[in-house]
Short mmCIF file of C-alpha atoms in Angstrom, two decimals:
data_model
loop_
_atom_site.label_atom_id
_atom_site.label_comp_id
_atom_site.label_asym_id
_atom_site.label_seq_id
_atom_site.Cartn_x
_atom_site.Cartn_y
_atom_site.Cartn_z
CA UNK A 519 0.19 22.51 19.08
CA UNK A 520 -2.91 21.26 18.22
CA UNK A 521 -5.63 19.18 16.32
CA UNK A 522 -8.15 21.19 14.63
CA UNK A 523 -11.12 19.84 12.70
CA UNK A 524 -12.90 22.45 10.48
CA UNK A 525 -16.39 22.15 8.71
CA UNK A 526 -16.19 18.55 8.40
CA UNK A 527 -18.81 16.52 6.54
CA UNK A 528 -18.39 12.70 5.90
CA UNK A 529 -21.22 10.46 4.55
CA UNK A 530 -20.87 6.62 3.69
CA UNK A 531 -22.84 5.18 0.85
CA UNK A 532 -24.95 2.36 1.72
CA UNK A 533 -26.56 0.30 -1.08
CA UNK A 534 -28.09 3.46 -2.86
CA UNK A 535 -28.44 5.76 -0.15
CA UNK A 536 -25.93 7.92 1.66
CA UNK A 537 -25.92 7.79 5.66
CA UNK A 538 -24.49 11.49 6.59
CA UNK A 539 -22.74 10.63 9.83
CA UNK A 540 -20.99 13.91 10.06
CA UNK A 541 -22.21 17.52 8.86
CA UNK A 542 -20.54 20.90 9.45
CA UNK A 543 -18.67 19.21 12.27
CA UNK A 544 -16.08 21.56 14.29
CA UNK A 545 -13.80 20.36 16.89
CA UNK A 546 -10.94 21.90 18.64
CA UNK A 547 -8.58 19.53 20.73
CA UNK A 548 -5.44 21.38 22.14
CA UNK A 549 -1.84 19.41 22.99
CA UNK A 550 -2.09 17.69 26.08
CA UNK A 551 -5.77 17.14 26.73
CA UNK A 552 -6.90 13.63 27.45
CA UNK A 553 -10.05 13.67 25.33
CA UNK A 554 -12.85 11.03 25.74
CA UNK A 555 -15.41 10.42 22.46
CA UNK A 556 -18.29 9.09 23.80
CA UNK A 557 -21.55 7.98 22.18
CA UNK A 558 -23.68 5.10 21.09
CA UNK A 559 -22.66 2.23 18.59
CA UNK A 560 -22.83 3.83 15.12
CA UNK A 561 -22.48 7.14 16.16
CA UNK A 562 -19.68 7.95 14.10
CA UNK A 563 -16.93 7.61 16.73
CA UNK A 564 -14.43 5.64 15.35
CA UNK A 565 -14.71 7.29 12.44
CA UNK A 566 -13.73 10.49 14.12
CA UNK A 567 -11.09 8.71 15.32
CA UNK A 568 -9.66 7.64 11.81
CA UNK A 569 -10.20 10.91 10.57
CA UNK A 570 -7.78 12.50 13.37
CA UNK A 571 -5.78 10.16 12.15
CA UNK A 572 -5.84 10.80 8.60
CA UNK A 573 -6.57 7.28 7.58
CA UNK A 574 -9.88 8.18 6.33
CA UNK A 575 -10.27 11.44 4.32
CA UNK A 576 -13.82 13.84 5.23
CA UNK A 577 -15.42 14.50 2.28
CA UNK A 578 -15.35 18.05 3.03
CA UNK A 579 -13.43 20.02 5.43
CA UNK A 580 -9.81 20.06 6.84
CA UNK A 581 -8.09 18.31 9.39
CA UNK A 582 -5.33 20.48 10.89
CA UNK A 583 -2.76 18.52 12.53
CA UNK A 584 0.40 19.74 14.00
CA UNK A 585 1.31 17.24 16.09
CA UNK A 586 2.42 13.48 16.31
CA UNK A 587 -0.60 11.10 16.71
CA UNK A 588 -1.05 7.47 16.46
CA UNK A 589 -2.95 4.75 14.36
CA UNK A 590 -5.96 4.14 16.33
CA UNK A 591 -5.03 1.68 18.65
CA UNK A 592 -7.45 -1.33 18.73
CA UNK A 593 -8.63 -4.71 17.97
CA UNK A 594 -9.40 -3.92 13.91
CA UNK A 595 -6.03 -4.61 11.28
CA UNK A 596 -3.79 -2.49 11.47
CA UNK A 597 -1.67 -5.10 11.26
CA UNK A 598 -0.50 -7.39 8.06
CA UNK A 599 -1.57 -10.92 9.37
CA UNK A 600 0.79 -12.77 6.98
CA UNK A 601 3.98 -11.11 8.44
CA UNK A 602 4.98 -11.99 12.64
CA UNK A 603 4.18 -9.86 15.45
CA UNK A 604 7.91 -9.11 15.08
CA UNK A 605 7.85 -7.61 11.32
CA UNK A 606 5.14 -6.07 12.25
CA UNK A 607 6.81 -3.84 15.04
CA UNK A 608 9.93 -3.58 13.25
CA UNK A 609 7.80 -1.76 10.04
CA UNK A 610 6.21 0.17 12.66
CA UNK A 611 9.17 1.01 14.48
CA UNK A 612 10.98 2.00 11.39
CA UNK A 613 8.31 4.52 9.81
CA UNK A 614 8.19 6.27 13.13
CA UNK A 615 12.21 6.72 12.86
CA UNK A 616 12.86 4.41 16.29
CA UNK A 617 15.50 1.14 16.41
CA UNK A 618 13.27 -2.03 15.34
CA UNK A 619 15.75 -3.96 17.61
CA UNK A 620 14.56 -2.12 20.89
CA UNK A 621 11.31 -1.72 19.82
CA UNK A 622 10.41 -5.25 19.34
CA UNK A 623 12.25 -5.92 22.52
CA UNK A 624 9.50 -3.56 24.90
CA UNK A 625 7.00 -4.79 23.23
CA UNK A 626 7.73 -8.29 23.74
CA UNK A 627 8.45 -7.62 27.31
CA UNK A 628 4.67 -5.79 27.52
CA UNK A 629 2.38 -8.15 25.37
CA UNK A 630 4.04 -11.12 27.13
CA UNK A 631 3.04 -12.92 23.91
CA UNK A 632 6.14 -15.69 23.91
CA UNK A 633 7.05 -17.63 21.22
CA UNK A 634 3.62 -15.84 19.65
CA UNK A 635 5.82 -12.99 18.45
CA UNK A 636 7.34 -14.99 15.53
CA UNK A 637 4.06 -16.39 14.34
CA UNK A 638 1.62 -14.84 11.73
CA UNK A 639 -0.73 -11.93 12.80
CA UNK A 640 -3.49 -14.06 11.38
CA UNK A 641 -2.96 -16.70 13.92
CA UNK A 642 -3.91 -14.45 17.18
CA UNK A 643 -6.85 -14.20 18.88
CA UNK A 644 -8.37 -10.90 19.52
CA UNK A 645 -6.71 -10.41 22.73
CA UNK A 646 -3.63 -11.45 21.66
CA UNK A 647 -3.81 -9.05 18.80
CA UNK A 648 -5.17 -6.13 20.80
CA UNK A 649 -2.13 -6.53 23.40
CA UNK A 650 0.37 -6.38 20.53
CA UNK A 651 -1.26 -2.96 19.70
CA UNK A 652 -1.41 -2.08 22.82
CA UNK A 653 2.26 -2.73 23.40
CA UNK A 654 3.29 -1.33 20.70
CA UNK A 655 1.80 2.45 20.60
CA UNK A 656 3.43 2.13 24.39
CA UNK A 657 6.85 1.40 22.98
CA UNK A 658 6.40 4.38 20.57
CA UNK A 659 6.00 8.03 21.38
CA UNK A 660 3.34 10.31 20.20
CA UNK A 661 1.85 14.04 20.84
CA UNK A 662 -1.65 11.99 20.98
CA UNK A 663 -2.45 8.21 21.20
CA UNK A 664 -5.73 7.38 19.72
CA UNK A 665 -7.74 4.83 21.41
CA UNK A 666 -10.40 2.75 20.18
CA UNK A 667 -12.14 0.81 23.35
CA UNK A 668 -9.00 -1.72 23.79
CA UNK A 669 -8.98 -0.97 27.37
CA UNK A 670 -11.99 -3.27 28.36
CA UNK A 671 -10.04 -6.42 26.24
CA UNK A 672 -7.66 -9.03 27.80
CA UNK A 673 -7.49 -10.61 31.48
CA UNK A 674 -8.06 -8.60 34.43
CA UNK A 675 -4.24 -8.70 34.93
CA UNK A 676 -3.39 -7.49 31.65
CA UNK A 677 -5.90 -4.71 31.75
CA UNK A 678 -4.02 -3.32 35.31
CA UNK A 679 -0.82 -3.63 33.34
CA UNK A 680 -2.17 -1.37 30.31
CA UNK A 681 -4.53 0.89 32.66
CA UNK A 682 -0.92 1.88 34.97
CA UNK A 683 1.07 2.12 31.74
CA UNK A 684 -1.72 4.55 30.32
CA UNK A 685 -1.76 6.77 33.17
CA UNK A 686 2.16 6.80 32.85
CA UNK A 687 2.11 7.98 29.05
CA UNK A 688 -0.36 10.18 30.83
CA UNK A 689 1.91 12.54 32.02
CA UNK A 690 3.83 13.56 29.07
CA UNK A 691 1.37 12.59 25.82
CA UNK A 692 -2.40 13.76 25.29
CA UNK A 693 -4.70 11.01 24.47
CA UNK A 694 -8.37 10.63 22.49
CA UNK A 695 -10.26 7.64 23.70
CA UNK A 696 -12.95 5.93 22.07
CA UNK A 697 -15.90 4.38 24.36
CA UNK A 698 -19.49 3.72 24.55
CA UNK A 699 -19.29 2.90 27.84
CA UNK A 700 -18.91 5.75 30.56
CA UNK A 701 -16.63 4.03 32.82
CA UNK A 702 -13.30 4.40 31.10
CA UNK A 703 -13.83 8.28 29.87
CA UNK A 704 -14.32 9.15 33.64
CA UNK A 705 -11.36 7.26 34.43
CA UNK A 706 -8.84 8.44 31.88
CA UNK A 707 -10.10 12.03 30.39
CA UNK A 708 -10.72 15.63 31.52
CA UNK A 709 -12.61 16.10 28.17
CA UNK A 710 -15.28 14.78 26.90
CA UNK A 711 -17.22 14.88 23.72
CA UNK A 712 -20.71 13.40 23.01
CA UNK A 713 -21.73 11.89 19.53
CA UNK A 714 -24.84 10.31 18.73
CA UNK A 715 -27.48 13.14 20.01
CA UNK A 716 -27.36 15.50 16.94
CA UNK A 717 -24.53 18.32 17.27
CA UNK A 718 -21.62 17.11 19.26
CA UNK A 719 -21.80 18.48 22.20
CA UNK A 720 -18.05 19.47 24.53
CA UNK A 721 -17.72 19.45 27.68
CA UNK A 722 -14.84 19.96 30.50
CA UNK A 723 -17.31 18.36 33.29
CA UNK A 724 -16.80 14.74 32.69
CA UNK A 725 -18.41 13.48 35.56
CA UNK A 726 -21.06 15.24 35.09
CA UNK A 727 -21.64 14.74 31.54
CA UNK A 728 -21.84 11.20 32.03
CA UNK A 729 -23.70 10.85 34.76
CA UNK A 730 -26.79 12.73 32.09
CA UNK A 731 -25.21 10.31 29.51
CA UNK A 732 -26.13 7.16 31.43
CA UNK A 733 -29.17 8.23 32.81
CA UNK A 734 -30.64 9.03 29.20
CA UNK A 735 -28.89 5.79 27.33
CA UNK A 736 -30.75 3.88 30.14
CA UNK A 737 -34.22 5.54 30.10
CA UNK A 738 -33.84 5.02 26.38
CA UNK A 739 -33.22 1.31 26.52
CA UNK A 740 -36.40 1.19 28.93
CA UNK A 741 -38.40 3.30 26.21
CA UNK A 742 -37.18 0.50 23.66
CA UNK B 373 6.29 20.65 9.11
CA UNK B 374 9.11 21.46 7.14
CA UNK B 375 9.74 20.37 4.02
CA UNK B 376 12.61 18.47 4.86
CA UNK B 377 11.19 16.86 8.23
CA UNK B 378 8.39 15.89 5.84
CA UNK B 379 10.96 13.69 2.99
CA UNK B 380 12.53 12.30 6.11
CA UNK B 381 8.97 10.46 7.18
CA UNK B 382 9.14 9.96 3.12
CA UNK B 383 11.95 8.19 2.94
CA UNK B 384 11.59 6.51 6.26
CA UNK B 385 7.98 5.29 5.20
CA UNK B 386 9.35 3.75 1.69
CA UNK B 387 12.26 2.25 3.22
CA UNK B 388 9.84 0.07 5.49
CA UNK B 389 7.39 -0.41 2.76
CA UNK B 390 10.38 -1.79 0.70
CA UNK B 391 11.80 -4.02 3.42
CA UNK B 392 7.91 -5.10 4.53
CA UNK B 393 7.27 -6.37 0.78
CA UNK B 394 10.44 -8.05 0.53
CA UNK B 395 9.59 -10.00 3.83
CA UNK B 396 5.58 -10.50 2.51
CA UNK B 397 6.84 -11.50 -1.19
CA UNK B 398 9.61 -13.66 -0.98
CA UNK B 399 9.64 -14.93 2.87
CA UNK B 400 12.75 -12.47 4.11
CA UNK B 401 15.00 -15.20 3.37
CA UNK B 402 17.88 -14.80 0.40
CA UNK B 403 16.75 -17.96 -0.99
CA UNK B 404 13.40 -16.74 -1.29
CA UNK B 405 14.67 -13.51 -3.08
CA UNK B 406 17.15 -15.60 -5.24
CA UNK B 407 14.29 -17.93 -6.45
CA UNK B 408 12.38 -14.67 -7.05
CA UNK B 409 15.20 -13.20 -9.27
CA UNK B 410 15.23 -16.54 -11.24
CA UNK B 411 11.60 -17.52 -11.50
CA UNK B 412 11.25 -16.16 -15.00
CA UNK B 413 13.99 -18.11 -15.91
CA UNK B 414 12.11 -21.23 -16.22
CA UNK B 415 10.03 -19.59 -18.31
CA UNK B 416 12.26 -18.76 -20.68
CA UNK B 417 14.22 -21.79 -20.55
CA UNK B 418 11.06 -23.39 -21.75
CA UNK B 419 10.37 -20.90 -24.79
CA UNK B 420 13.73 -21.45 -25.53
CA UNK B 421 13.86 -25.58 -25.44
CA UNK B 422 10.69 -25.27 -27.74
CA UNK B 423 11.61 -22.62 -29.99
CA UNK B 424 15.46 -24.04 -30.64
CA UNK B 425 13.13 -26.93 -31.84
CA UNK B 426 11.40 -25.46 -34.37
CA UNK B 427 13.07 -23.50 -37.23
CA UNK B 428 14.42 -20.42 -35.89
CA UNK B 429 12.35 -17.25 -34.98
CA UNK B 430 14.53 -14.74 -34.16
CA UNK B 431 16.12 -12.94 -36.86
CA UNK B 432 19.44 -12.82 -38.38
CA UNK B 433 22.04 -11.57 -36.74
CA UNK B 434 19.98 -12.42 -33.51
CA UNK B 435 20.89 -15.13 -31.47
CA UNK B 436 17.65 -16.80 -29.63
CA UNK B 437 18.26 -16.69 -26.08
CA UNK B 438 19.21 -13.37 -26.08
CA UNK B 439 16.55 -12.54 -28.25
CA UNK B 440 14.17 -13.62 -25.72
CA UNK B 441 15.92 -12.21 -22.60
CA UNK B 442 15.27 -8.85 -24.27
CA UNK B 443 11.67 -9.54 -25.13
CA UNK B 444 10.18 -11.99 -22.87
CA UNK B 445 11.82 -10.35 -19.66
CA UNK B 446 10.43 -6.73 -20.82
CA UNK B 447 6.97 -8.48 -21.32
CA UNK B 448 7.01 -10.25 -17.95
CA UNK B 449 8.45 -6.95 -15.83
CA UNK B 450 5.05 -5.03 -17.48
CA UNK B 451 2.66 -8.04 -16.56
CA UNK B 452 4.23 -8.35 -12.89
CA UNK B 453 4.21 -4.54 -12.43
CA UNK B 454 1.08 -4.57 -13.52
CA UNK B 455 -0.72 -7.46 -11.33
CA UNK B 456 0.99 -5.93 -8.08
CA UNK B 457 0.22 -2.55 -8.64
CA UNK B 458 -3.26 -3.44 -8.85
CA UNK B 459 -2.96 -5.52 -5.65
CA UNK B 460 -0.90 -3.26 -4.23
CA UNK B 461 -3.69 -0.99 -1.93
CA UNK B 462 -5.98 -4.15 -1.29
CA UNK B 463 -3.26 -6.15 -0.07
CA UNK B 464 -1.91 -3.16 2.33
CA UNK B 465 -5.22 -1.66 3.77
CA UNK B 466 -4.08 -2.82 7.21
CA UNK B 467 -0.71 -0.12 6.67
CA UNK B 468 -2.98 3.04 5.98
CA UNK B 469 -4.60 2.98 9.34
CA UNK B 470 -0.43 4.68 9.78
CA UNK B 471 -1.14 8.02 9.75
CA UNK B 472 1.87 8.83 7.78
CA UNK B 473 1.75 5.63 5.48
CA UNK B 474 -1.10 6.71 2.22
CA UNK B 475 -2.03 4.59 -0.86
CA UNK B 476 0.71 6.40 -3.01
CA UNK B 477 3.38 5.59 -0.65
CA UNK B 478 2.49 1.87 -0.72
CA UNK B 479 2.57 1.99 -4.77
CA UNK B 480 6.00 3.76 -4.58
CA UNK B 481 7.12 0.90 -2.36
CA UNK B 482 6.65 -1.63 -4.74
CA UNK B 483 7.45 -0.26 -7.72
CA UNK B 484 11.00 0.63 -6.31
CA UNK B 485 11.37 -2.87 -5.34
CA UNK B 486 9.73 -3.91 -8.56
CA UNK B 487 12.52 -1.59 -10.35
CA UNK B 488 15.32 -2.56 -8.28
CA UNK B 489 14.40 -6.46 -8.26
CA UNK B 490 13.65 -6.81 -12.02
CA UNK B 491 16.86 -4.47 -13.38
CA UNK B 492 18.90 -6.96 -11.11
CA UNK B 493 17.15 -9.60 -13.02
CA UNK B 494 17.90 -8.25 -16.41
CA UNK B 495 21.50 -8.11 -15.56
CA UNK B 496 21.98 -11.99 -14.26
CA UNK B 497 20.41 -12.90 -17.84
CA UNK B 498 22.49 -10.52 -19.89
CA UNK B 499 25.60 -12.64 -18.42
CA UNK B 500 23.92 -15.84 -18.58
CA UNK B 501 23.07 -15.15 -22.47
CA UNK B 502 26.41 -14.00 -22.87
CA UNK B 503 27.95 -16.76 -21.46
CA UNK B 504 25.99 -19.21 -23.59
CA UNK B 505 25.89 -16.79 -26.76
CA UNK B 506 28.23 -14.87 -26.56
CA UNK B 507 29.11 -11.00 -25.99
CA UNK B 508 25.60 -9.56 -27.22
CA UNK B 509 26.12 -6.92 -24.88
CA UNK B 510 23.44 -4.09 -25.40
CA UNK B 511 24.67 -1.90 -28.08
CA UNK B 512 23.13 1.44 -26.03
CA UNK B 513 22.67 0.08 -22.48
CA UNK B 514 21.32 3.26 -21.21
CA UNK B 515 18.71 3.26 -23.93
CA UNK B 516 18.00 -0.43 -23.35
CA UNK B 517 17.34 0.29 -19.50
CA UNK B 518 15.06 3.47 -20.27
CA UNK B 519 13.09 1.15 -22.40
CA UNK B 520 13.37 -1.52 -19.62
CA UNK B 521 11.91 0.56 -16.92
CA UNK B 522 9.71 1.99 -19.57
CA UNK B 523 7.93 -1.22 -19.40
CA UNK B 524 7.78 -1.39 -15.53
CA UNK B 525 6.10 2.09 -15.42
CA UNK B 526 3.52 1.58 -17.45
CA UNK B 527 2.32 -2.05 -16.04
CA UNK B 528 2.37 0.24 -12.85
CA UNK B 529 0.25 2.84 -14.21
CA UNK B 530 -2.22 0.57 -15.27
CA UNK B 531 -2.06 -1.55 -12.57
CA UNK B 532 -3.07 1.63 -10.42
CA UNK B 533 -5.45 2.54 -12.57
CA UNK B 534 -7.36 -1.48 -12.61
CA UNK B 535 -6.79 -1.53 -8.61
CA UNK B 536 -8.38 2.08 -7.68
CA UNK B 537 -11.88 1.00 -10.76
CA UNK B 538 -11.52 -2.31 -9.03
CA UNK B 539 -13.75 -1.55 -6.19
CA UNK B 540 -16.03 0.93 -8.42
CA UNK B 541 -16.65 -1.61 -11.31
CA UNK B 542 -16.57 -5.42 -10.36
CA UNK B 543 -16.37 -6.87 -13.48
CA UNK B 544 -13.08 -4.74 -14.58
CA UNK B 545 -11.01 -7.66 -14.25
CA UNK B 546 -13.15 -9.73 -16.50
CA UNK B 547 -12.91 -7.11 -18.97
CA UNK B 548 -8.91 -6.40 -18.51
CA UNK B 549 -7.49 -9.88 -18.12
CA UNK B 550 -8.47 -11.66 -21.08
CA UNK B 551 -6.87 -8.49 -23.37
CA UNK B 552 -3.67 -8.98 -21.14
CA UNK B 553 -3.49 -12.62 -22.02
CA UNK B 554 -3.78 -11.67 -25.85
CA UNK B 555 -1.13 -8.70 -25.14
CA UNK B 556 1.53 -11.75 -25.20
CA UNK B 557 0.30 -12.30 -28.66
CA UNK B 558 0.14 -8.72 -29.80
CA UNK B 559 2.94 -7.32 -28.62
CA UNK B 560 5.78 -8.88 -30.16
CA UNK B 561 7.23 -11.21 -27.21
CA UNK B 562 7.64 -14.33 -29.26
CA UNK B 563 8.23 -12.48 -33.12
CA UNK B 564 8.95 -9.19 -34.72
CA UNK B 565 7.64 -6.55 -36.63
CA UNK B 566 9.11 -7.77 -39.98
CA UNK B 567 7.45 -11.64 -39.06
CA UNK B 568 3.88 -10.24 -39.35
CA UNK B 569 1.77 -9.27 -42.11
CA UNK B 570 2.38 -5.70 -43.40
CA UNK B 571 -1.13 -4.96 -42.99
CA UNK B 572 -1.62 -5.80 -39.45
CA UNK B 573 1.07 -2.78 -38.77
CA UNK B 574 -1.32 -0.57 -38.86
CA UNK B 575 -3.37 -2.13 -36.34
CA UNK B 576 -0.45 -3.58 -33.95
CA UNK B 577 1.80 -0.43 -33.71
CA UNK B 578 -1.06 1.27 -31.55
CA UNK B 579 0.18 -0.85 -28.88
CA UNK B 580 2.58 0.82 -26.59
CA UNK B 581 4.19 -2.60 -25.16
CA UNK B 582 4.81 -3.74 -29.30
CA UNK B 583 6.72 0.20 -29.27
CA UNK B 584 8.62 -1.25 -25.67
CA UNK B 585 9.82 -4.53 -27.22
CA UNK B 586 11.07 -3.35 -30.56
CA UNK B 587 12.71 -0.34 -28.77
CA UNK B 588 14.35 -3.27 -26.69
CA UNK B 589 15.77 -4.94 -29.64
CA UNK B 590 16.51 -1.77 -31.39
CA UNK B 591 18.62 -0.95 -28.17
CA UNK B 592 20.58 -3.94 -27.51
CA UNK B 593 20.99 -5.19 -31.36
CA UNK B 594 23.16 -3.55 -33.87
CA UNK B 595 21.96 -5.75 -36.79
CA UNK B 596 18.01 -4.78 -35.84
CA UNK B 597 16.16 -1.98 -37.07
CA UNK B 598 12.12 -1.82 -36.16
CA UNK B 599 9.63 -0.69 -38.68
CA UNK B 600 7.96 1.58 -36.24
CA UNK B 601 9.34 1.61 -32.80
CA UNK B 602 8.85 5.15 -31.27
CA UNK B 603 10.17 6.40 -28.13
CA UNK B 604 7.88 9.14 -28.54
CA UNK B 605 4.75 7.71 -28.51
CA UNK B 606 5.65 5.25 -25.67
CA UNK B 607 6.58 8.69 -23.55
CA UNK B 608 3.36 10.15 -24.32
CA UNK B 609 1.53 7.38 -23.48
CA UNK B 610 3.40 6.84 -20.26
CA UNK B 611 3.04 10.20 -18.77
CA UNK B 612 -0.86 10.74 -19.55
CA UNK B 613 -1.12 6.93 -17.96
CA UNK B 614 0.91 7.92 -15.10
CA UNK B 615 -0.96 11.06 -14.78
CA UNK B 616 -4.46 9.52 -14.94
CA UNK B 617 -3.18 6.67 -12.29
CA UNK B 618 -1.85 9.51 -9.81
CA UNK B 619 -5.39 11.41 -10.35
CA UNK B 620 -7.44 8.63 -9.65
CA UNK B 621 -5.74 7.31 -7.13
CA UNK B 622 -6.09 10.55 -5.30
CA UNK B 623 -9.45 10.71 -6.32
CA UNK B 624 -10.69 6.51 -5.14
CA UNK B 625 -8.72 7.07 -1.65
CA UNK B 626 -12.70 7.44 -0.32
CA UNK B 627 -13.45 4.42 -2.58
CA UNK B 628 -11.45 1.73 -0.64
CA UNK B 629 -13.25 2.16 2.47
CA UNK B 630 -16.97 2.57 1.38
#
């Protein structure tokens, strides 16, 4: 099992002019890797991400996916902010085939969100939002979670909490990570891939890739 | 995945679509969904109080509330279908970040619950209007509900069409909503065919929804027999509409994001 991305090209228009983001891109993720996507703001990474995801269509190319992943996990809507935390996990729960009764239950018990669970989406903050996503791609079980920097959100506490139950989904589920910063990709994958400096460029050395990484994003922001 | 693994997601997916929209739309309570099923009541309650008023309008043979069940309730199932299929994707962006839940899935979703809400709808008014009127039970129910859901589709289909243009051409709704305001006018909600001039037949029975609401009456009254009405031409319509909507909603799935 596997993710496969093959000769993918995706451009956004904007205003009158098209910003090519991705161009014959190739990428090859097996089952069980814990992949880190790693690159400068704007360099396309979260659109990777949605892409794996299949919320976002290439407009060239194939995505071939043949195993269970996740929304990407992270602070943006994927949530309706009219409905409570608590319709929202029960929809989730239900198109992923699991009991909206138990799933709302873990999730309560990880967000530790209160009486916030029966109010509107809309009236969260960002960290309240982000550990009700959080919570709820733990209560759920995928091939591959898909995360998009919501590790370095919420109180020190709560990120322990979601750094321990990451390592524990660890074990049995693959994930792909989202950062700019090196920190959490040397902390949580054993595969990274670089965006942002022309070709994306794979590696199995993480450490070592970003130690280079940091070292040229700083002598750039000294060039700057 | 196999074909049936993939209709299990299917039907999993539309089943919480369907339960998500009745929570969003009518508040998950069954007083909420009751008010729902009556709100075009008052509606035609009101057409009713004015129109027993005047000198009659409906046509011999024809008694009025009935006669406006059939037409008004037709009419208002296309305009609903039509203003929450074209809301349908904008309203639901936050779902499609699900990998398994897409665009199409989200139009399904409501016009199931669409179907399934307004058919229910159509029922509790048949008995009211026979309790006030009478038995004026449909003479060919299952052509009467055809027609019905007739009607439904096709608000849909455009409705799909309007939402994917939407974010292509700004000014669409402009353009579309003031010749859906006129439609009540043109498309024989409050009169018949035999009420208008003979020479704006012509003109008029280009209109599918006209075709819908004289099928209606065709359907459910023994003693009424439409100049024009064509299932025919309705079906045609309906599947290159349904065909164009499917198409370009397929085709503006890169649309909603840019």
């Amino acid at each position: 099992m596997s993710i496969e991305l093959i000769d993918i090209a995706k451009s956004y228009r904007i205003g009158r002019k098209r910003h090519l983001v991705f161009e014959g891109l190739n990428l090859f993720i097996p089952k069980g890797r814990s992949v880190g996507l790693l690159g400068p703001n704007g360099a396309g990474k979260s659109t990777l991400l949605r892409m794996i995801g299949g919320s976002e269509l290439p407009d060239r190319g194939r995505v071939v996916r043949n195993m269970t992943v996740s929304w990407p996990v992270g602070f943006s809507g994927f949530f309706q902010g009219n409905l409570s935390g608590v319709n929202n996990a029960r929809f989730c729960a239900r198109i992923y085939g699991r009991d909206p009764d138990e799933v709302v239950r873990e999730v309560a018990d990880f967000a530790e969100l209160g009486g916030f669970m029966k109010a509107p989406i809309r009236t969260y903050s960002t960290g309240m939002r982000a550990r009700l996503g959080f919570g709820l791609s733990m209560a759920i079980d995928f091939d591959c979670l898909l995360i998009d920097e919501i590790l370095a959100v919420g109180d020190a506490g709560f990120r322990q909490k979601a750094q321990a139950a990451l390592d524990q989904r660890r074990q049995r589920s693959g994930i792909i990570l989202v950062s700019h910063a090196t920190a959490p990709i040397i902390r949580n994958c054993d595969m990274v891939v670089v965006l942002g400096f022309g070709a994306p460029f794979v590696s199995d050395d993480v450490a070592g890739v970003a130690r280079e990484y940091d070292l040229c994003m700083r002598s750039r922001a000294r060039a700057a | 995945m196999a074909v049936h693994e993939g209709l299990r997601v299917q039907g999993r997916v539309l089943h919480a679509l369907i339960l998500r929209e009745m929570t969003a739309q009518y508040g998950g309570t069954a007083l909420g969904y009751l008010w729902g099923l009556l709100n075009p009541m008052v509606a035609i309650l009101v057409l009713y109080a004015i129109f027993s008023n005047m000198h009659r309008i409906s046509p011999p043979g024809i008694p009025l509330l009935m006669f406006l069940i059939t037409s008004y309730l037709t009419y208002n199932y296309f305009m609903a279908a039509f203003s929450r299929a074209s809301g349908a994707v904008q309203a639901n962006t936050a779902l499609l970040n699900y990998p398994q839940v897409s665009p199409l899935d989200v139009l399904m979703g409501r016009y199931i619950l669409d179907a399934l809400t307004y058919t229910l709808v159509l029922l509790i008014f048949t008995i009211i209007g026979v309790l006030v009127e009478g038995p004026y039970w449909p003479l060919h129910p299952g052509a009467a509900i055809l027609t019905f859901w007739s009607a439904g589709l096709m608000g849909h289909g455009l409705g799909t069409i309007v939402g994917t243009l939407r974010p292509k051409i700004r000014s669409l709704d402009n353009i579309v909503s003031p010749i859906l305001r006129l439609g009540f006018f043109i498309s024989g909600v409050v009169f018949t065919a035999h009420m208008l001039p003979s020479w704006t037949l012509p003109y008029l029975d280009w209109n599918p929804l006209f075709h819908i609401t004289e099928l209606m009456r065709e359907a459910w009254f023994a003693s009424y027999e439409s100049p024009f009405a064509d299932f025919s031409y309705v079906g045609l319509i309906l599947f290159f509409m349904t065909g164009a909507a499917l198409v370009l909603e397929r085709m503006g799935r890169r649309w909603i994001t840019e």
